Amino acid sequence: NAGVTQTPKFRVLKTGQSMTLLCAQDMNHEYMYWYRQDPGMGLRLIHYSVGEGTTAKGEVPDGYNVSRLKKQNFLLGLESAAPSQTSVYFCASSYSQHTEAFFGQGTRLTVV
Amino acid sequence: GENVEQHPSTLSVQEGDSAVIKCTYSDSASNYFPWYKQELGKRPQLIIDIRSNVGEKKDQRIAVTLNKTAKHFSLHITETQPEDSAVYFCAATPSGGYQKVTFGTGTKLQVIP
């Protein structure tokens, strides 16, 4: 039972490049989330999904897009990376919004 | 939307002492309050949670209290140990469908041996 798995773990991008972060969960959870973590800012919600085929904006959605074509996968896309998107990204999933969230191991992204 | 404030941002205690971290929330409809621990370089993990129909919950050395009237909740760690050193996040989720979890900004706890 892998839980929540994120790929890749590390990535360096040049400004303007694009990339996709993949999150996969094997717990049959309906809810999935993408957060970014910056020093002193805590965990800020980028986008989330309440089920297959659904997505919604969080606190800091600008510059990111997401898709949830399959229940177990939640993809986060950066179309044109900017240095301000340098951060650690965490994916999480939960059975509902009122139950424990399980986090992936994180992706450290640097945009130069 | 919900706003969660967490204090202090850093906390140093001697091993064996108690540590208290406090959070306030803005949405009176919030009814689920989890606490997560994040060790250096690792992912956040749930350590305890409380729902609005309960005023206090304990799990060994960890306890959480909730004051719905004042809209604040606190994490209490007794007999602290070096392995308690980590960043702790509180969070709140309003009731109703399709609500999202809002996290506090975190407290870095250092337990000094």
PDB file of C-alpha atoms in Angstrom:
ATOM      1  CA  ASN A   1       0.000   0.000   0.000  1.00  0.00           C
ATOM      2  CA  ALA A   2       1.912   3.034  -1.278  1.00  0.00           C
ATOM      3  CA  GLY A   3      -0.501   5.733  -0.057  1.00  0.00           C
ATOM      4  CA  VAL A   4       0.140   8.984  -1.923  1.00  0.00           C
ATOM      5  CA  THR A   5       3.009   9.117  -4.391  1.00  0.00           C
ATOM      6  CA  GLN A   6       4.326  12.209  -6.144  1.00  0.00           C
ATOM      7  CA  THR A   7       6.619  12.373  -9.129  1.00  0.00           C
ATOM      8  CA  PRO A   8       9.134  13.821  -9.601  1.00  0.00           C
ATOM      9  CA  LYS A   9      10.808  14.467  -6.237  1.00  0.00           C
ATOM     10  CA  PHE A  10      13.059  17.221  -7.518  1.00  0.00           C
ATOM     11  CA  ARG A  11      13.039  19.404 -10.617  1.00  0.00           C
ATOM     12  CA  VAL A  12      14.843  22.472 -11.892  1.00  0.00           C
ATOM     13  CA  LEU A  13      13.102  24.493 -14.581  1.00  0.00           C
ATOM     14  CA  LYS A  14      14.102  27.515 -16.579  1.00  0.00           C
ATOM     15  CA  THR A  15      11.742  30.477 -16.617  1.00  0.00           C
ATOM     16  CA  GLY A  16       9.059  29.930 -19.235  1.00  0.00           C
ATOM     17  CA  GLN A  17       9.329  26.142 -19.338  1.00  0.00           C
ATOM     18  CA  SER A  18       6.363  23.945 -18.614  1.00  0.00           C
ATOM     19  CA  MET A  19       6.010  20.806 -16.542  1.00  0.00           C
ATOM     20  CA  THR A  20       3.461  18.481 -14.966  1.00  0.00           C
ATOM     21  CA  LEU A  21       3.577  17.068 -11.462  1.00  0.00           C
ATOM     22  CA  LEU A  22       1.823  13.760 -10.979  1.00  0.00           C
ATOM     23  CA  CYS A  23       0.065  12.647  -7.824  1.00  0.00           C
ATOM     24  CA  ALA A  24      -1.255   9.122  -7.442  1.00  0.00           C
ATOM     25  CA  GLN A  25      -3.189   7.624  -4.514  1.00  0.00           C
ATOM     26  CA  ASP A  26      -4.252   4.048  -3.962  1.00  0.00           C
ATOM     27  CA  MET A  27      -6.715   4.593  -1.103  1.00  0.00           C
ATOM     28  CA  ASN A  28      -9.778   5.219  -3.288  1.00  0.00           C
ATOM     29  CA  HIS A  29     -10.094   8.727  -1.850  1.00  0.00           C
ATOM     30  CA  GLU A  30     -12.520  11.171  -3.389  1.00  0.00           C
ATOM     31  CA  TYR A  31     -10.698  14.336  -2.340  1.00  0.00           C
ATOM     32  CA  MET A  32      -7.301  15.354  -3.651  1.00  0.00           C
ATOM     33  CA  TYR A  33      -5.340  18.559  -3.110  1.00  0.00           C
ATOM     34  CA  TRP A  34      -2.259  20.385  -4.295  1.00  0.00           C
ATOM     35  CA  TYR A  35      -0.454  22.642  -1.816  1.00  0.00           C
ATOM     36  CA  ARG A  36       2.660  24.708  -2.007  1.00  0.00           C
ATOM     37  CA  GLN A  37       4.854  25.244   1.022  1.00  0.00           C
ATOM     38  CA  ASP A  38       7.044  28.310   1.363  1.00  0.00           C
ATOM     39  CA  PRO A  39       9.021  29.384   4.445  1.00  0.00           C
ATOM     40  CA  GLY A  40       6.792  31.180   6.939  1.00  0.00           C
ATOM     41  CA  MET A  41       3.706  30.724   4.765  1.00  0.00           C
ATOM     42  CA  GLY A  42       2.501  27.324   5.836  1.00  0.00           C
ATOM     43  CA  LEU A  43       0.600  25.140   3.388  1.00  0.00           C
ATOM     44  CA  ARG A  44      -1.324  27.117   0.806  1.00  0.00           C
ATOM     45  CA  LEU A  45      -3.947  25.397  -1.312  1.00  0.00           C
ATOM     46  CA  ILE A  46      -3.462  25.740  -5.063  1.00  0.00           C
ATOM     47  CA  HIS A  47      -6.298  23.594  -6.447  1.00  0.00           C
ATOM     48  CA  TYR A  48      -8.364  20.715  -5.206  1.00  0.00           C
ATOM     49  CA  SER A  49     -10.749  18.078  -6.468  1.00  0.00           C
ATOM     50  CA  VAL A  50     -13.787  16.517  -4.810  1.00  0.00           C
ATOM     51  CA  GLY A  51     -14.041  13.630  -7.246  1.00  0.00           C
ATOM     52  CA  GLU A  52     -13.099  12.297 -10.642  1.00  0.00           C
ATOM     53  CA  GLY A  53     -13.631  14.903 -13.337  1.00  0.00           C
ATOM     54  CA  THR A  54     -13.938  17.821 -10.888  1.00  0.00           C
ATOM     55  CA  THR A  55     -11.498  20.579  -9.972  1.00  0.00           C
ATOM     56  CA  ALA A  56     -11.748  23.803  -7.984  1.00  0.00           C
ATOM     57  CA  LYS A  57      -9.510  26.764  -7.208  1.00  0.00           C
ATOM     58  CA  GLY A  58      -7.812  27.171  -3.871  1.00  0.00           C
ATOM     59  CA  GLU A  59      -6.062  30.184  -2.354  1.00  0.00           C
ATOM     60  CA  VAL A  60      -3.240  30.578  -4.900  1.00  0.00           C
ATOM     61  CA  PRO A  61      -4.374  29.120  -8.243  1.00  0.00           C
ATOM     62  CA  ASP A  62      -2.805  31.636 -10.636  1.00  0.00           C
ATOM     63  CA  GLY A  63      -0.178  30.141 -12.940  1.00  0.00           C
ATOM     64  CA  TYR A  64      -1.321  26.555 -12.333  1.00  0.00           C
ATOM     65  CA  ASN A  65      -3.775  24.180 -13.934  1.00  0.00           C
ATOM     66  CA  VAL A  66      -4.986  20.775 -12.786  1.00  0.00           C
ATOM     67  CA  SER A  67      -6.800  17.760 -14.121  1.00  0.00           C
ATOM     68  CA  ARG A  68      -8.455  14.747 -12.499  1.00  0.00           C
ATOM     69  CA  LEU A  69      -9.280  12.413 -15.354  1.00  0.00           C
ATOM     70  CA  LYS A  70      -8.944   9.311 -13.170  1.00  0.00           C
ATOM     71  CA  LYS A  71      -9.971   9.059  -9.534  1.00  0.00           C
ATOM     72  CA  GLN A  72      -6.528   7.942  -8.404  1.00  0.00           C
ATOM     73  CA  ASN A  73      -4.538  10.665 -10.209  1.00  0.00           C
ATOM     74  CA  PHE A  74      -4.369  14.434  -9.788  1.00  0.00           C
ATOM     75  CA  LEU A  75      -2.060  16.347 -12.117  1.00  0.00           C
ATOM     76  CA  LEU A  76      -0.657  19.819 -11.503  1.00  0.00           C
ATOM     77  CA  GLY A  77       0.580  21.749 -14.505  1.00  0.00           C
ATOM     78  CA  LEU A  78       2.753  24.815 -14.837  1.00  0.00           C
ATOM     79  CA  GLU A  79       2.373  26.214 -18.341  1.00  0.00           C
ATOM     80  CA  SER A  80       5.060  28.906 -18.126  1.00  0.00           C
ATOM     81  CA  ALA A  81       7.167  28.601 -14.994  1.00  0.00           C
ATOM     82  CA  ALA A  82       8.207  31.716 -13.070  1.00  0.00           C
ATOM     83  CA  PRO A  83      10.800  32.122 -10.274  1.00  0.00           C
ATOM     84  CA  SER A  84       7.911  32.893  -7.886  1.00  0.00           C
ATOM     85  CA  GLN A  85       6.804  29.283  -8.340  1.00  0.00           C
ATOM     86  CA  THR A  86       9.963  27.995  -6.695  1.00  0.00           C
ATOM     87  CA  SER A  87       8.578  26.023  -3.780  1.00  0.00           C
ATOM     88  CA  VAL A  88       7.942  22.621  -2.291  1.00  0.00           C
ATOM     89  CA  TYR A  89       4.732  21.124  -3.642  1.00  0.00           C
ATOM     90  CA  PHE A  90       2.685  18.612  -1.709  1.00  0.00           C
ATOM     91  CA  CYS A  91      -0.182  16.532  -2.946  1.00  0.00           C
ATOM     92  CA  ALA A  92      -2.671  15.104  -0.480  1.00  0.00           C
ATOM     93  CA  SER A  93      -5.793  12.984  -0.522  1.00  0.00           C
ATOM     94  CA  SER A  94      -8.607  12.277   1.906  1.00  0.00           C
ATOM     95  CA  TYR A  95     -11.835  10.325   2.135  1.00  0.00           C
ATOM     96  CA  SER A  96     -13.717  13.556   2.841  1.00  0.00           C
ATOM     97  CA  GLN A  97     -12.892  17.123   3.826  1.00  0.00           C
ATOM     98  CA  HIS A  98     -13.528  16.167   7.448  1.00  0.00           C
ATOM     99  CA  THR A  99     -11.103  13.270   7.674  1.00  0.00           C
ATOM    100  CA  GLU A 100      -7.346  12.854   7.770  1.00  0.00           C
ATOM    101  CA  ALA A 101      -5.403  14.059   4.755  1.00  0.00           C
ATOM    102  CA  PHE A 102      -2.546  11.838   3.607  1.00  0.00           C
ATOM    103  CA  PHE A 103       0.353  13.668   2.022  1.00  0.00           C
ATOM    104  CA  GLY A 104       2.818  12.693  -0.650  1.00  0.00           C
ATOM    105  CA  GLN A 105       6.533  13.046  -0.038  1.00  0.00           C
ATOM    106  CA  GLY A 106       6.733  16.416  -1.760  1.00  0.00           C
ATOM    107  CA  THR A 107       8.336  17.830  -4.912  1.00  0.00           C
ATOM    108  CA  ARG A 108      11.045  20.441  -4.614  1.00  0.00           C
ATOM    109  CA  LEU A 109      10.781  22.710  -7.640  1.00  0.00           C
ATOM    110  CA  THR A 110      13.312  25.402  -8.472  1.00  0.00           C
ATOM    111  CA  VAL A 111      12.662  27.867 -11.290  1.00  0.00           C
ATOM    112  CA  VAL A 112      15.751  29.745 -12.450  1.00  0.00           C
TER     113      VAL A 112
ATOM    114  CA  GLY B   1     -13.588  32.039   3.458  1.00  0.00           C
ATOM    115  CA  GLU B   2     -11.937  30.547   6.507  1.00  0.00           C
ATOM    116  CA  ASN B   3      -8.880  32.229   8.030  1.00  0.00           C
ATOM    117  CA  VAL B   4      -6.680  30.397  10.529  1.00  0.00           C
ATOM    118  CA  GLU B   5      -4.080  32.181  12.638  1.00  0.00           C
ATOM    119  CA  GLN B   6      -1.444  30.201  14.536  1.00  0.00           C
ATOM    120  CA  HIS B   7       0.851  31.309  17.357  1.00  0.00           C
ATOM    121  CA  PRO B   8       3.676  31.276  18.161  1.00  0.00           C
ATOM    122  CA  SER B   9       5.660  30.854  14.970  1.00  0.00           C
ATOM    123  CA  THR B  10       8.608  29.410  16.909  1.00  0.00           C
ATOM    124  CA  LEU B  11       8.757  27.795  20.324  1.00  0.00           C
ATOM    125  CA  SER B  12      11.707  26.473  22.295  1.00  0.00           C
ATOM    126  CA  VAL B  13      11.223  24.357  25.401  1.00  0.00           C
ATOM    127  CA  GLN B  14      13.434  22.281  27.642  1.00  0.00           C
ATOM    128  CA  GLU B  15      13.043  18.545  27.422  1.00  0.00           C
ATOM    129  CA  GLY B  16      10.371  17.426  29.835  1.00  0.00           C
ATOM    130  CA  ASP B  17       8.517  20.737  29.812  1.00  0.00           C
ATOM    131  CA  SER B  18       5.125  21.299  28.194  1.00  0.00           C
ATOM    132  CA  ALA B  19       4.463  23.065  24.908  1.00  0.00           C
ATOM    133  CA  VAL B  20       1.276  24.838  23.880  1.00  0.00           C
ATOM    134  CA  ILE B  21       0.390  26.022  20.380  1.00  0.00           C
ATOM    135  CA  LYS B  22      -2.724  28.110  19.786  1.00  0.00           C
ATOM    136  CA  CYS B  23      -4.894  28.666  16.732  1.00  0.00           C
ATOM    137  CA  THR B  24      -7.886  30.865  16.044  1.00  0.00           C
ATOM    138  CA  TYR B  25     -10.347  30.498  13.200  1.00  0.00           C
ATOM    139  CA  SER B  26     -12.830  32.883  11.642  1.00  0.00           C
ATOM    140  CA  ASP B  27     -15.650  30.740  10.248  1.00  0.00           C
ATOM    141  CA  SER B  28     -18.102  29.730  12.978  1.00  0.00           C
ATOM    142  CA  ALA B  29     -19.287  26.922  10.681  1.00  0.00           C
ATOM    143  CA  SER B  30     -15.937  25.120  10.973  1.00  0.00           C
ATOM    144  CA  ASN B  31     -16.342  21.761  12.647  1.00  0.00           C
ATOM    145  CA  TYR B  32     -13.181  19.733  12.001  1.00  0.00           C
ATOM    146  CA  PHE B  33      -9.788  20.712  13.425  1.00  0.00           C
ATOM    147  CA  PRO B  34      -6.774  18.498  12.660  1.00  0.00           C
ATOM    148  CA  TRP B  35      -3.182  18.977  13.754  1.00  0.00           C
ATOM    149  CA  TYR B  36      -0.281  17.870  11.585  1.00  0.00           C
ATOM    150  CA  LYS B  37       3.373  17.334  12.448  1.00  0.00           C
ATOM    151  CA  GLN B  38       6.065  17.826   9.845  1.00  0.00           C
ATOM    152  CA  GLU B  39       9.565  16.670  10.623  1.00  0.00           C
ATOM    153  CA  LEU B  40      12.433  18.252   8.734  1.00  0.00           C
ATOM    154  CA  GLY B  41      12.403  17.233   5.089  1.00  0.00           C
ATOM    155  CA  LYS B  42       9.363  15.000   5.494  1.00  0.00           C
ATOM    156  CA  ARG B  43       5.679  15.147   4.710  1.00  0.00           C
ATOM    157  CA  PRO B  44       3.042  16.441   7.156  1.00  0.00           C
ATOM    158  CA  GLN B  45       1.300  13.699   9.124  1.00  0.00           C
ATOM    159  CA  LEU B  46      -1.803  13.846  11.264  1.00  0.00           C
ATOM    160  CA  ILE B  47      -1.140  13.573  14.985  1.00  0.00           C
ATOM    161  CA  ILE B  48      -4.556  14.367  16.450  1.00  0.00           C
ATOM    162  CA  ASP B  49      -7.859  15.880  15.404  1.00  0.00           C
ATOM    163  CA  ILE B  50     -10.996  17.138  17.108  1.00  0.00           C
ATOM    164  CA  ARG B  51     -14.550  17.748  15.982  1.00  0.00           C
ATOM    165  CA  SER B  52     -16.816  20.547  17.130  1.00  0.00           C
ATOM    166  CA  ASN B  53     -18.998  18.297  19.265  1.00  0.00           C
ATOM    167  CA  VAL B  54     -16.034  17.578  21.559  1.00  0.00           C
ATOM    168  CA  GLY B  55     -14.235  20.037  23.862  1.00  0.00           C
ATOM    169  CA  GLU B  56     -11.057  18.061  24.478  1.00  0.00           C
ATOM    170  CA  LYS B  57      -9.266  15.002  23.147  1.00  0.00           C
ATOM    171  CA  LYS B  58      -6.159  13.269  24.443  1.00  0.00           C
ATOM    172  CA  ASP B  59      -3.735  10.766  23.001  1.00  0.00           C
ATOM    173  CA  GLN B  60      -0.919   9.893  25.376  1.00  0.00           C
ATOM    174  CA  ARG B  61       1.238  13.059  25.711  1.00  0.00           C
ATOM    175  CA  ILE B  62      -0.784  15.050  23.196  1.00  0.00           C
ATOM    176  CA  ALA B  63      -4.078  16.819  23.799  1.00  0.00           C
ATOM    177  CA  VAL B  64      -6.204  19.261  21.873  1.00  0.00           C
ATOM    178  CA  THR B  65      -8.788  21.626  23.332  1.00  0.00           C
ATOM    179  CA  LEU B  66     -11.506  23.484  21.453  1.00  0.00           C
ATOM    180  CA  ASN B  67     -13.421  26.589  22.492  1.00  0.00           C
ATOM    181  CA  LYS B  68     -16.182  27.095  19.917  1.00  0.00           C
ATOM    182  CA  THR B  69     -17.460  30.284  21.506  1.00  0.00           C
ATOM    183  CA  ALA B  70     -14.084  31.990  21.280  1.00  0.00           C
ATOM    184  CA  LYS B  71     -13.244  30.196  18.034  1.00  0.00           C
ATOM    185  CA  HIS B  72      -9.880  28.932  19.129  1.00  0.00           C
ATOM    186  CA  PHE B  73      -8.226  25.570  19.644  1.00  0.00           C
ATOM    187  CA  SER B  74      -4.905  24.550  21.124  1.00  0.00           C
ATOM    188  CA  LEU B  75      -2.399  21.719  20.982  1.00  0.00           C
ATOM    189  CA  HIS B  76      -0.789  20.665  24.245  1.00  0.00           C
ATOM    190  CA  ILE B  77       2.288  18.450  24.366  1.00  0.00           C
ATOM    191  CA  THR B  78       3.402  17.293  27.802  1.00  0.00           C
ATOM    192  CA  GLU B  79       6.752  15.821  28.849  1.00  0.00           C
ATOM    193  CA  THR B  80       8.335  16.953  25.613  1.00  0.00           C
ATOM    194  CA  GLN B  81      11.076  14.851  24.054  1.00  0.00           C
ATOM    195  CA  PRO B  82      13.696  15.713  21.395  1.00  0.00           C
ATOM    196  CA  GLU B  83      11.706  13.729  18.811  1.00  0.00           C
ATOM    197  CA  ASP B  84       8.835  16.191  19.277  1.00  0.00           C
ATOM    198  CA  SER B  85      10.982  18.799  17.499  1.00  0.00           C
ATOM    199  CA  ALA B  86       9.160  19.576  14.247  1.00  0.00           C
ATOM    200  CA  VAL B  87       6.826  22.061  12.604  1.00  0.00           C
ATOM    201  CA  TYR B  88       3.225  21.750  13.719  1.00  0.00           C
ATOM    202  CA  PHE B  89       0.269  22.935  11.636  1.00  0.00           C
ATOM    203  CA  CYS B  90      -3.284  23.457  12.771  1.00  0.00           C
ATOM    204  CA  ALA B  91      -6.162  23.456  10.315  1.00  0.00           C
ATOM    205  CA  ALA B  92      -9.895  24.070  10.151  1.00  0.00           C
ATOM    206  CA  THR B  93     -12.646  22.901   7.814  1.00  0.00           C
ATOM    207  CA  PRO B  94     -16.166  24.346   7.634  1.00  0.00           C
ATOM    208  CA  SER B  95     -19.173  22.047   7.647  1.00  0.00           C
ATOM    209  CA  GLY B  96     -21.120  21.434   4.489  1.00  0.00           C
ATOM    210  CA  GLY B  97     -20.249  19.825   1.237  1.00  0.00           C
ATOM    211  CA  TYR B  98     -17.089  20.416  -0.756  1.00  0.00           C
ATOM    212  CA  GLN B  99     -15.387  22.624   1.804  1.00  0.00           C
ATOM    213  CA  LYS B 100     -11.622  22.911   1.807  1.00  0.00           C
ATOM    214  CA  VAL B 101      -9.156  22.663   4.658  1.00  0.00           C
ATOM    215  CA  THR B 102      -7.392  25.891   5.668  1.00  0.00           C
ATOM    216  CA  PHE B 103      -4.021  25.559   7.391  1.00  0.00           C
ATOM    217  CA  GLY B 104      -2.308  27.825   9.866  1.00  0.00           C
ATOM    218  CA  THR B 105       1.179  29.103   9.073  1.00  0.00           C
ATOM    219  CA  GLY B 106       2.914  26.589  11.332  1.00  0.00           C
ATOM    220  CA  THR B 107       4.873  26.546  14.595  1.00  0.00           C
ATOM    221  CA  LYS B 108       8.464  25.376  14.683  1.00  0.00           C
ATOM    222  CA  LEU B 109       8.949  23.571  17.986  1.00  0.00           C
ATOM    223  CA  GLN B 110      12.450  22.959  19.266  1.00  0.00           C
ATOM    224  CA  VAL B 111      12.907  20.689  22.275  1.00  0.00           C
ATOM    225  CA  ILE B 112      16.271  21.316  23.912  1.00  0.00           C
ATOM    226  CA  PRO B 113      17.812  18.212  25.534  1.00  0.00           C
TER     227      PRO B 113
END
